Coordinates of C-alpha atoms in Angstrom, one line a residue:
Chain A
M17 CA 92.6 135.8 99.1
A18 CA 94.0 132.8 97.1
T19 CA 95.2 135.3 94.6
D20 CA 96.8 137.4 97.2
L21 CA 98.8 134.5 98.5
I22 CA 100.3 133.7 95.1
N23 CA 100.7 137.2 93.9
L24 CA 104.0 136.9 92.1
D25 CA 104.9 140.5 92.1
R26 CA 104.6 140.7 95.9
L27 CA 106.7 137.6 96.3
I28 CA 109.4 139.0 94.2
A29 CA 109.2 142.5 96.0
K30 CA 109.3 140.7 99.5
A31 CA 112.4 138.7 98.4
E32 CA 114.1 141.8 97.1
E33 CA 113.6 143.5 100.5
R34 CA 115.0 140.6 102.3
K35 CA 117.8 139.4 100.2
H36 CA 120.6 140.8 102.4
L37 CA 119.3 138.4 105.2
P38 CA 121.5 135.1 105.6
A39 CA 119.9 131.8 104.8
P40 CA 118.2 130.0 107.7
E41 CA 120.2 127.5 109.5
L42 CA 118.8 124.1 110.3
A43 CA 119.8 121.9 113.3
F44 CA 120.5 118.4 112.9
Q45 CA 118.0 116.5 115.0
H46 CA 118.7 112.7 114.5
L47 CA 119.7 110.2 111.8
D48 CA 116.3 108.9 111.2
T49 CA 116.9 108.4 107.4
L50 CA 120.1 107.3 105.8
W51 CA 120.3 107.6 102.1
L52 CA 122.7 105.7 100.1
Q53 CA 123.6 106.6 96.5
V54 CA 124.6 103.1 95.7
T55 CA 125.0 103.4 92.0
G56 CA 126.1 107.1 92.0
T57 CA 124.9 109.0 89.1
L58 CA 124.9 105.9 86.8
C59 CA 121.5 104.9 85.1
N60 CA 120.2 102.8 82.5
L61 CA 118.0 105.9 81.7
A62 CA 118.5 109.6 81.3
C63 CA 115.1 110.9 82.2
L64 CA 114.7 114.6 81.1
H65 CA 113.6 115.8 84.7
C66 CA 116.4 114.0 86.6
F67 CA 117.7 116.6 89.2
I68 CA 121.2 115.0 89.2
S69 CA 121.3 114.4 85.4
C70 CA 122.0 110.6 85.8
G71 CA 122.5 108.5 82.9
P72 CA 124.6 105.7 81.3
K73 CA 127.7 108.0 80.9
N74 CA 127.6 110.3 84.2
E75 CA 130.2 109.1 86.5
S76 CA 130.4 112.2 88.5
H77 CA 129.3 109.9 91.6
P78 CA 130.6 106.5 90.9
F79 CA 129.2 103.3 92.3
M80 CA 129.7 103.0 95.9
S81 CA 131.8 99.8 97.0
K82 CA 130.3 97.0 99.1
E83 CA 132.8 98.2 101.8
Q84 CA 131.6 101.7 101.6
V85 CA 128.0 100.8 101.9
F86 CA 128.6 98.5 104.8
Q87 CA 130.7 101.2 106.5
A88 CA 127.9 103.7 106.2
L89 CA 125.3 101.0 107.5
E90 CA 127.6 100.6 110.3
D91 CA 127.8 104.1 111.1
G92 CA 124.1 104.6 110.7
A93 CA 123.4 101.7 113.2
R94 CA 125.6 103.4 115.8
Y95 CA 123.6 106.7 115.5
G96 CA 120.2 104.6 115.8
V97 CA 119.2 105.1 112.2
K98 CA 115.5 104.3 111.6
E99 CA 115.3 103.6 107.8
V100 CA 117.4 103.3 105.0
Y101 CA 117.0 104.2 101.3
F102 CA 119.0 103.1 98.3
T103 CA 119.1 105.3 95.2
G104 CA 121.1 106.2 92.2
G105 CA 121.1 106.2 89.2
E106 CA 119.6 102.9 89.1
P107 CA 120.4 100.6 92.2
F108 CA 119.9 97.3 90.2
M109 CA 123.0 98.2 88.1
H110 CA 124.9 97.5 91.2
P111 CA 126.7 94.0 90.9
D112 CA 126.5 93.2 94.6
I113 CA 122.8 94.6 95.1
K114 CA 121.7 91.5 96.9
D115 CA 124.4 91.6 99.4
L116 CA 123.6 95.2 99.9
I117 CA 120.1 94.5 100.4
T118 CA 120.5 91.6 102.8
K119 CA 122.9 93.5 105.0
T120 CA 120.8 96.5 105.2
L121 CA 117.6 94.5 106.3
E122 CA 119.6 93.2 109.2
I123 CA 120.0 96.6 110.5
A124 CA 116.8 98.7 109.4
P125 CA 113.9 99.0 107.1
L126 CA 115.0 99.5 103.5
S127 CA 113.3 101.2 100.5
I128 CA 114.9 101.1 97.1
L129 CA 114.2 103.8 94.4
T130 CA 114.3 102.1 90.9
N131 CA 112.8 102.3 87.5
G132 CA 112.0 98.6 87.8
I133 CA 113.4 97.9 84.3
L134 CA 116.2 95.6 85.3
I135 CA 114.1 93.5 87.6
D136 CA 113.8 90.3 85.9
D137 CA 111.7 87.3 87.0
A138 CA 114.6 85.8 89.2
M139 CA 115.3 89.1 90.9
A140 CA 111.6 89.7 91.5
A141 CA 111.2 86.4 93.1
W142 CA 114.3 86.9 95.3
L143 CA 112.9 90.3 96.3
G144 CA 109.6 88.7 97.3
E145 CA 111.3 86.2 99.4
T146 CA 113.5 88.5 100.9
F147 CA 110.5 90.7 101.7
R148 CA 108.6 87.9 103.5
N149 CA 111.7 86.9 105.5
S150 CA 113.3 90.0 106.5
R151 CA 112.9 91.4 110.1
Y152 CA 112.3 94.7 109.0
T153 CA 109.9 96.1 106.1
F154 CA 111.2 96.3 102.6
D155 CA 109.7 98.4 100.1
M156 CA 110.5 99.1 96.4
R157 CA 109.6 102.6 95.0
V158 CA 109.2 102.3 91.1
S159 CA 109.3 105.7 89.2
L160 CA 106.6 106.3 86.6
D161 CA 105.8 109.5 85.1
G162 CA 102.4 109.0 83.2
T163 CA 99.5 106.7 82.9
T164 CA 100.1 106.4 79.1
A165 CA 103.3 105.7 77.1
E166 CA 103.1 109.1 75.5
E167 CA 103.1 110.8 78.8
N168 CA 105.8 108.7 80.5
D169 CA 108.0 108.2 77.7
A170 CA 108.4 111.9 76.8
I171 CA 110.2 112.1 80.3
R172 CA 111.8 108.8 80.8
G173 CA 112.7 107.6 77.4
R174 CA 111.1 105.6 74.6
H175 CA 109.6 102.4 75.2
T176 CA 110.2 102.7 79.0
F177 CA 106.3 102.9 79.9
E178 CA 105.7 99.1 79.1
Q179 CA 109.1 98.0 80.4
I180 CA 108.4 99.8 83.9
L181 CA 104.8 98.4 84.0
Q182 CA 106.4 94.9 83.5
G183 CA 108.7 95.4 86.3
I184 CA 105.9 96.5 88.6
D185 CA 103.9 93.4 87.5
K186 CA 106.7 91.1 88.4
L187 CA 107.2 92.6 91.9
W188 CA 103.4 92.4 92.5
A189 CA 103.1 88.9 91.2
N190 CA 106.0 88.0 93.8
G191 CA 104.1 89.6 96.8
L192 CA 105.8 93.0 96.9
N193 CA 103.6 95.8 96.3
P194 CA 105.6 98.6 95.2
V195 CA 105.0 102.4 95.7
I196 CA 104.6 104.0 92.4
T197 CA 106.4 107.3 92.4
V198 CA 105.5 110.0 90.2
T199 CA 107.3 113.3 89.5
T200 CA 104.5 115.9 88.8
C201 CA 106.3 117.6 85.9
H202 CA 102.7 117.8 84.5
A203 CA 100.9 119.4 87.4
E204 CA 97.7 117.6 86.8
L205 CA 99.3 114.3 87.4
G206 CA 99.3 115.3 91.2
A207 CA 95.8 116.7 91.1
A208 CA 92.9 114.4 92.1
E209 CA 92.1 113.3 88.5
G210 CA 95.6 112.5 87.8
R211 CA 95.8 110.4 90.9
S212 CA 92.7 108.5 90.0
K213 CA 94.2 107.7 86.6
F214 CA 97.3 106.0 88.3
I215 CA 95.0 104.1 90.6
E216 CA 92.9 102.9 87.7
L217 CA 95.9 101.9 85.6
L218 CA 97.3 99.9 88.5
K219 CA 93.8 98.3 89.3
D220 CA 93.4 97.4 85.5
R221 CA 96.6 95.5 86.0
G222 CA 95.3 93.5 89.0
I223 CA 97.1 95.5 91.6
T224 CA 94.4 95.6 94.3
Q225 CA 96.2 97.9 96.9
P226 CA 97.6 100.7 94.6
R227 CA 100.3 102.6 96.5
L228 CA 101.4 106.0 95.2
K229 CA 103.8 108.9 96.0
F230 CA 104.0 112.4 94.2
L231 CA 107.1 114.4 94.1
S232 CA 107.6 117.9 92.8
P233 CA 110.3 118.3 90.4
F234 CA 113.6 120.1 91.4
K235 CA 114.6 122.8 89.0
I236 CA 118.2 121.7 88.8
G237 CA 120.3 119.1 86.9
R238 CA 118.6 118.0 83.4
E239 CA 115.3 119.4 84.9
E240 CA 116.7 122.9 84.7
R241 CA 117.2 122.5 80.9
R242 CA 113.9 120.7 80.3
D243 CA 111.7 123.3 82.0
S244 CA 113.4 126.3 83.7
G245 CA 115.8 126.9 86.5
Y246 CA 115.0 128.7 89.7
Q247 CA 114.3 132.4 89.7
N248 CA 116.3 135.0 91.9
Y249 CA 113.3 135.3 94.2
E250 CA 113.2 131.5 95.0
R251 CA 115.9 131.7 97.9
L252 CA 115.2 131.0 101.7
V253 CA 116.3 133.5 104.3
E254 CA 116.1 133.7 108.0
G255 CA 112.5 134.1 109.5
D256 CA 111.0 132.3 106.3
L257 CA 110.4 129.0 108.1
I258 CA 107.2 128.5 109.7
E259 CA 106.8 127.1 113.1
G260 CA 107.4 123.4 113.4
E261 CA 108.8 123.2 109.7
E262 CA 112.3 122.2 111.1
D263 CA 110.6 118.8 112.1
D264 CA 109.0 118.3 108.6
L265 CA 112.1 119.2 106.5
Q266 CA 113.7 115.9 105.6
C267 CA 117.2 117.5 106.1
S268 CA 116.8 117.9 109.8
S269 CA 116.8 114.1 110.1
C270 CA 118.7 112.6 107.0
R271 CA 121.8 112.4 105.5
M272 CA 123.2 111.1 102.1
V273 CA 126.2 109.2 101.5
T274 CA 127.7 108.6 98.1
A275 CA 131.0 107.2 97.2
K276 CA 132.4 110.8 97.3
G277 CA 131.4 111.6 100.8
V278 CA 128.2 112.9 102.9
Y279 CA 125.7 115.5 101.7
P280 CA 122.7 116.9 103.6
C281 CA 120.0 115.3 101.4
P282 CA 119.5 113.2 98.1
I283 CA 118.8 116.5 96.0
L284 CA 122.2 118.3 96.3
I285 CA 124.9 115.8 95.7
E286 CA 126.0 117.6 92.7
V287 CA 126.4 120.8 94.5
E288 CA 130.2 120.6 95.6
E289 CA 129.6 123.3 98.3
A290 CA 127.0 121.0 99.8
R291 CA 129.4 118.3 100.5
M292 CA 129.9 118.0 104.4
G293 CA 132.9 115.7 104.7
D294 CA 134.2 112.1 104.2
S295 CA 132.1 109.9 106.4
L296 CA 128.6 110.1 108.0
A297 CA 130.1 111.5 111.5
D298 CA 131.0 114.6 109.4
G299 CA 127.4 115.2 108.5
M300 CA 126.0 115.3 112.2
T301 CA 126.0 119.2 112.1
P302 CA 123.6 122.0 111.0
I303 CA 123.2 123.1 107.6
K304 CA 122.4 126.4 105.9
L305 CA 119.3 126.1 103.6
D306 CA 121.1 128.3 101.1
H307 CA 120.3 126.4 97.9
P308 CA 117.4 127.3 95.8
A309 CA 116.2 123.7 95.7
C310 CA 115.6 124.3 99.5
Y311 CA 113.0 126.6 98.4
T312 CA 111.0 123.9 96.7
C313 CA 111.2 121.6 100.0
H314 CA 109.8 124.7 101.9
V315 CA 107.1 125.6 99.5
E316 CA 105.9 122.2 98.3
G317 CA 106.4 120.6 101.6
V318 CA 108.5 117.8 99.9
T319 CA 110.1 114.9 101.5
C320 CA 111.8 112.2 99.5
R321 CA 110.9 109.6 102.0
T322 CA 107.9 107.5 101.3
Chain B
M30 CA 107.1 87.0 144.2
S31 CA 105.7 88.5 147.3
N32 CA 104.1 91.7 146.1
V33 CA 102.7 91.7 142.7
T34 CA 100.8 94.8 141.4
T35 CA 98.7 94.6 138.2
Y36 CA 98.3 97.5 135.9
V37 CA 96.3 98.0 132.7
V38 CA 97.5 100.1 129.8
F39 CA 95.6 100.8 126.7
G40 CA 95.1 103.5 124.1
G41 CA 93.0 104.5 120.9
V42 CA 89.4 104.6 122.2
Y43 CA 88.4 106.1 119.0
N44 CA 84.7 106.9 120.4
N45 CA 84.3 103.2 121.0
H46 CA 82.4 103.4 124.2
I47 CA 81.4 99.7 124.1
S48 CA 84.9 98.4 124.1
L49 CA 86.0 101.1 126.7
A50 CA 83.2 99.7 129.1
A51 CA 84.3 96.3 128.3
L52 CA 88.1 97.2 129.1
L53 CA 87.1 98.8 132.4
D54 CA 85.2 95.5 133.3
A55 CA 88.3 93.5 132.2
A56 CA 90.6 95.6 134.3
T57 CA 88.6 95.2 137.4
E58 CA 88.7 91.4 136.7
H59 CA 92.5 91.5 136.4
G60 CA 92.6 93.3 139.6
A61 CA 94.2 96.3 138.0
E62 CA 95.4 99.0 140.7
E63 CA 95.7 101.7 138.2
I64 CA 94.7 101.8 134.5
Y65 CA 96.5 104.0 132.0
C66 CA 94.9 105.4 128.8
L67 CA 97.6 106.7 126.3
G68 CA 95.3 108.9 124.3
D69 CA 93.4 109.3 121.0
I70 CA 90.0 109.2 122.4
G71 CA 88.1 110.4 119.4
G72 CA 87.7 109.6 115.7
F73 CA 86.3 106.6 113.8
G74 CA 83.3 105.5 116.0
P75 CA 80.0 106.9 117.1
S76 CA 78.5 109.4 119.6
P77 CA 81.9 110.9 120.9
D78 CA 80.5 112.2 124.2
K79 CA 79.6 108.7 125.3
V80 CA 83.1 107.8 126.4
F81 CA 83.6 110.8 128.5
P82 CA 81.7 109.7 131.7
H83 CA 83.9 106.4 131.8
L84 CA 87.0 108.4 131.2
R85 CA 86.4 111.3 133.7
D86 CA 84.7 109.1 136.4
T87 CA 86.8 106.1 136.9
A88 CA 88.7 106.9 139.9
N89 CA 91.9 104.8 139.1
L90 CA 92.0 105.7 135.4
H91 CA 94.6 108.1 134.1
V92 CA 94.2 109.5 130.6
M93 CA 96.8 111.0 128.6
Q94 CA 96.5 113.4 125.5
G95 CA 97.0 112.1 122.1
N96 CA 97.3 114.0 118.9
Y97 CA 93.5 113.8 118.3
D98 CA 92.9 115.1 121.8
H99 CA 95.1 117.9 121.4
S100 CA 93.5 118.9 118.1
I101 CA 89.9 118.5 119.5
G102 CA 90.6 120.2 122.9
N103 CA 92.4 123.2 121.1
R104 CA 89.8 123.3 118.4
L105 CA 92.2 122.8 115.5
E106 CA 91.0 122.0 111.9
D107 CA 92.3 118.5 111.8
C108 CA 93.5 115.6 113.7
A109 CA 97.3 115.9 113.1
C110 CA 97.4 112.3 112.7
G111 CA 100.4 112.4 110.4
Y112 CA 98.8 111.0 107.2
T113 CA 100.3 112.1 104.0
D114 CA 98.2 110.6 101.3
P115 CA 95.0 112.3 100.3
R116 CA 93.1 109.0 100.4
D117 CA 94.0 108.7 104.1
N118 CA 93.3 112.4 104.8
H119 CA 90.0 112.1 103.3
F120 CA 88.3 109.6 105.7
A121 CA 90.6 111.0 108.6
Q122 CA 88.5 114.4 107.8
I123 CA 85.1 112.8 107.8
S124 CA 86.1 111.2 111.0
Y125 CA 87.4 114.4 112.7
D126 CA 84.7 116.7 111.6
Y127 CA 82.0 114.4 113.2
T128 CA 83.9 114.0 116.4
F129 CA 84.4 117.8 116.6
E130 CA 80.9 118.6 115.9
N131 CA 79.7 115.9 118.5
T132 CA 82.0 116.6 121.6
S133 CA 80.7 119.0 124.0
E134 CA 82.6 122.1 124.9
P135 CA 83.3 120.9 128.5
N136 CA 84.7 117.6 127.1
K137 CA 86.8 119.5 124.6
D138 CA 88.3 121.6 127.4
W139 CA 88.8 118.5 129.5
L140 CA 90.9 116.9 126.6
R141 CA 93.0 120.2 126.2
E142 CA 94.2 119.9 129.8
L143 CA 95.4 116.2 129.7
P144 CA 99.2 115.3 130.4
T145 CA 101.2 114.2 127.6
E146 CA 103.2 111.5 129.3
F147 CA 103.3 109.5 132.3
R148 CA 106.5 108.4 134.2
H149 CA 106.9 105.8 137.0
T150 CA 109.4 103.5 138.6
W151 CA 108.3 99.9 138.6
A152 CA 110.6 97.3 139.9
G153 CA 113.4 99.6 139.8
K154 CA 112.8 100.3 136.0
R155 CA 112.2 103.7 134.7
V156 CA 108.7 103.5 133.0
L157 CA 107.7 106.1 130.4
M158 CA 104.3 106.2 128.6
S159 CA 103.7 108.3 125.5
H160 CA 101.2 108.5 122.9
G161 CA 103.2 108.1 119.6
S162 CA 106.6 108.2 120.6
P163 CA 108.6 110.2 123.3
R164 CA 109.8 112.7 120.9
R165 CA 106.6 113.2 118.8
T166 CA 103.1 112.8 119.7
N167 CA 102.1 111.7 116.3
E168 CA 105.1 109.5 115.3
F169 CA 104.0 106.0 114.1
L170 CA 106.0 103.3 115.8
W171 CA 105.3 100.4 113.6
E172 CA 106.9 97.1 114.5
S173 CA 108.6 96.6 111.1
M174 CA 109.8 100.2 111.0
C175 CA 111.5 100.1 114.4
P176 CA 115.1 98.8 114.2
D177 CA 116.5 97.9 117.5
G178 CA 119.1 100.6 117.3
F179 CA 116.5 103.3 116.9
L180 CA 114.6 102.1 119.8
K181 CA 117.7 102.1 121.8
Y182 CA 118.1 105.7 120.7
L183 CA 114.6 106.6 121.9
L184 CA 114.9 104.9 125.2
D185 CA 118.3 106.4 126.0
E186 CA 117.1 110.0 125.0
S187 CA 114.0 109.8 127.0
E188 CA 115.8 108.0 129.9
A189 CA 113.5 105.1 130.0
D190 CA 113.9 101.2 130.4
L191 CA 110.3 100.3 129.6
L192 CA 108.3 102.4 127.1
F193 CA 104.6 102.1 126.3
V194 CA 103.1 103.7 123.0
T195 CA 100.0 103.5 121.0
H196 CA 98.9 105.6 118.0
T197 CA 99.5 103.2 115.2
G198 CA 96.4 100.7 116.0
I199 CA 98.7 97.7 115.8
P200 CA 100.3 95.9 118.8
W201 CA 103.7 94.6 119.5
V202 CA 106.3 94.0 122.1
R203 CA 110.1 94.2 121.6
T204 CA 112.6 93.1 124.1
L205 CA 116.1 94.6 123.3
E206 CA 119.4 92.7 123.9
D207 CA 120.0 94.9 127.2
G208 CA 116.5 93.7 128.3
R209 CA 114.9 97.1 128.0
Q210 CA 111.4 97.0 126.4
V211 CA 109.2 98.9 124.0
V212 CA 105.5 97.9 124.1
N213 CA 102.9 99.2 121.6
V214 CA 99.6 98.6 123.3
G215 CA 97.6 98.7 120.2
V216 CA 94.3 100.4 120.5
I217 CA 90.6 99.3 121.7
G218 CA 88.7 101.5 119.2
R219 CA 89.1 99.2 116.2
P220 CA 90.7 95.8 115.4
P221 CA 94.4 95.8 114.4
N222 CA 93.8 94.8 110.7
D223 CA 94.1 91.1 111.5
G224 CA 90.6 89.8 110.4
Q225 CA 89.4 89.5 114.0
T226 CA 86.8 91.6 115.6
T227 CA 88.7 91.7 118.9
V228 CA 90.8 94.7 120.1
D229 CA 94.0 95.1 122.1
Y230 CA 95.5 96.1 125.4
V231 CA 98.1 95.1 127.8
V232 CA 98.1 93.8 131.3
V233 CA 101.4 94.6 133.3
R234 CA 102.2 92.7 136.3
V235 CA 105.0 94.3 138.4
G236 CA 106.7 92.3 141.3
D237 CA 109.7 93.5 143.5
D238 CA 112.1 93.0 140.8
T239 CA 110.1 91.7 137.7
I240 CA 107.9 93.4 135.2
E241 CA 105.7 90.9 133.1
I242 CA 104.1 92.3 129.9
L243 CA 100.9 90.4 129.1
P244 CA 99.3 91.3 125.7
Q245 CA 95.5 90.8 125.8
K246 CA 92.5 90.4 123.2
L247 CA 89.4 92.0 124.3
E248 CA 85.9 90.8 123.0
Y249 CA 83.3 93.4 123.0
D250 CA 79.7 93.8 121.3
F251 CA 81.2 94.9 117.9
E252 CA 77.6 94.5 116.2
A253 CA 76.1 96.9 118.5
L254 CA 78.8 99.4 117.8
A255 CA 78.4 98.8 114.0
A256 CA 74.6 99.4 114.4
E257 CA 75.1 102.6 116.0
M258 CA 77.8 103.8 113.5
R259 CA 75.2 103.1 110.9
D260 CA 72.6 105.1 112.8
E261 CA 75.0 107.9 113.1
G262 CA 75.6 108.0 109.3
L263 CA 79.3 107.2 109.5
P264 CA 80.9 105.8 106.5
E265 CA 80.2 102.2 105.5
E266 CA 83.9 101.6 105.2
F267 CA 84.4 102.2 109.0
V268 CA 81.5 99.8 109.7
E269 CA 83.2 97.2 107.6
T270 CA 86.3 97.4 109.5
V271 CA 84.4 96.8 112.7
L272 CA 82.6 93.9 111.4
T273 CA 85.5 92.1 109.5
G274 CA 88.7 93.1 111.5
W275 CA 90.1 94.4 108.2
W276 CA 91.4 98.2 107.8
T277 CA 89.3 100.0 104.8
T278 CA 90.7 103.4 105.3
C279 CA 93.7 105.1 106.3
L280 CA 95.9 102.3 104.8
E281 CA 98.4 104.4 102.9
I282 CA 100.4 105.2 106.1
L283 CA 100.9 101.4 106.8
P284 CA 104.5 100.2 106.0
G285 CA 104.7 97.3 103.2
R286 CA 104.8 94.8 105.8
E287 CA 101.9 95.7 107.8
R288 CA 99.9 96.5 104.7
S289 CA 100.5 93.1 102.9
V290 CA 98.6 91.3 105.9
G291 CA 95.2 92.7 104.7
P292 CA 93.1 92.5 101.7
Y293 CA 92.9 96.4 101.1

């Protein structure tokens, strides 16, 4: 039975039969989650699995100005936003990061996706204090792609394993327990044994409440070159969504704002056709699930939220 | 105030028949005219069928269907609690399988037919009671994850001035700038991860033009519950929570703020 479910030939044949159908349309329910690409595609690392090819030289999405971030927050608050995420690139490269964090936490809970490397002792202390004093919860998501230097550094770059762990240690020491985020480029990392290894690694470092999130890779950007891109059958058409899936797909309740405009989700910001307009108001409309990356969210049940 | 009516609102029984009996006694002492249970009857505790005589035979008690009750009533495979981490789901499934196996067919049928919200007008205010949130039965409304603007949105959409919910297990009360209120009544089935053995409910006193929300702590014989849980072979992790007041399972769903309070 299980073999039948993943019979590739059958999948391909079924996709071929249905390829004339249009992509499913997904209604926009409410702005629960506002993503802000605060540092665009600029990052201190150039991870091999990055779906938007971020790196020190990729300026396709520049830093958002403080004014752009505040405007998006104001718009989000008007729509009754439930939570805000900062991502990049590496958000701690932003010169105004403290102002951005302070302003956001006046409005909503905040999660920051970071590699943790730029968080020094002073920043960690400030973040811990901010966590304790803010009205809404404040989470850090630190990306780590293996439980050994060999595993992690093969994806995230030489010597990053130890630097990331040092960032995690600093946050924990200051009372801010980060969510360790693992992209399952090696499928076994997300399986039970892989999860246990991460829990052991964190417990060995004195983190008594290990928090983990596992994410499937998206086969676009640099990841497309590292592994492989999407196959022709990996497309969604009308009728593919299962009952209730609309609620679970993050793009029914999130939008991403970058310095260049508004997009349906954090994954598709390099896809020019996905751009919905200049401001958040332009993004309050239905979308077509016509990109192969949508297939990953459908099949894997991915949500970028914590 | 000339006319004051008292109501009791609670949720999350979690098979805890001992705290439920204590709650009903407390409601009588408060002089509650009506009592509202916001659902999640099963899970966690021992001997599921023991709560049903209380729930079904108390004349002024109104019971709503939570996600747990929907799953048990409709004979589904899991509780649909909304957990995302395998560590949470592991213990949730132990709890669900035990509850499912030990809930009688007539009680399952009764759960299946429960209403999913209550609406009233109290002191001229539109009152709504939901399980998780007005828009989704298993939505978690944690205090640290609910911006004022988001709560306004929920109240606007559901056309309410006063909203009562449960589902998370941790109580809180928020009064918005415009005077509207959201109340998470907590649960009576297990302590709210605060290191105490008491559980939570809310007394509401409604006058001609006033509504007073009075959060309450309920004491019950938690040691008797723990003994019964052990007799039933329930996980020692669950028993520890009853005895210490700290959550040991289903922790990964907690926001950072709420998680940081406890030791696990």
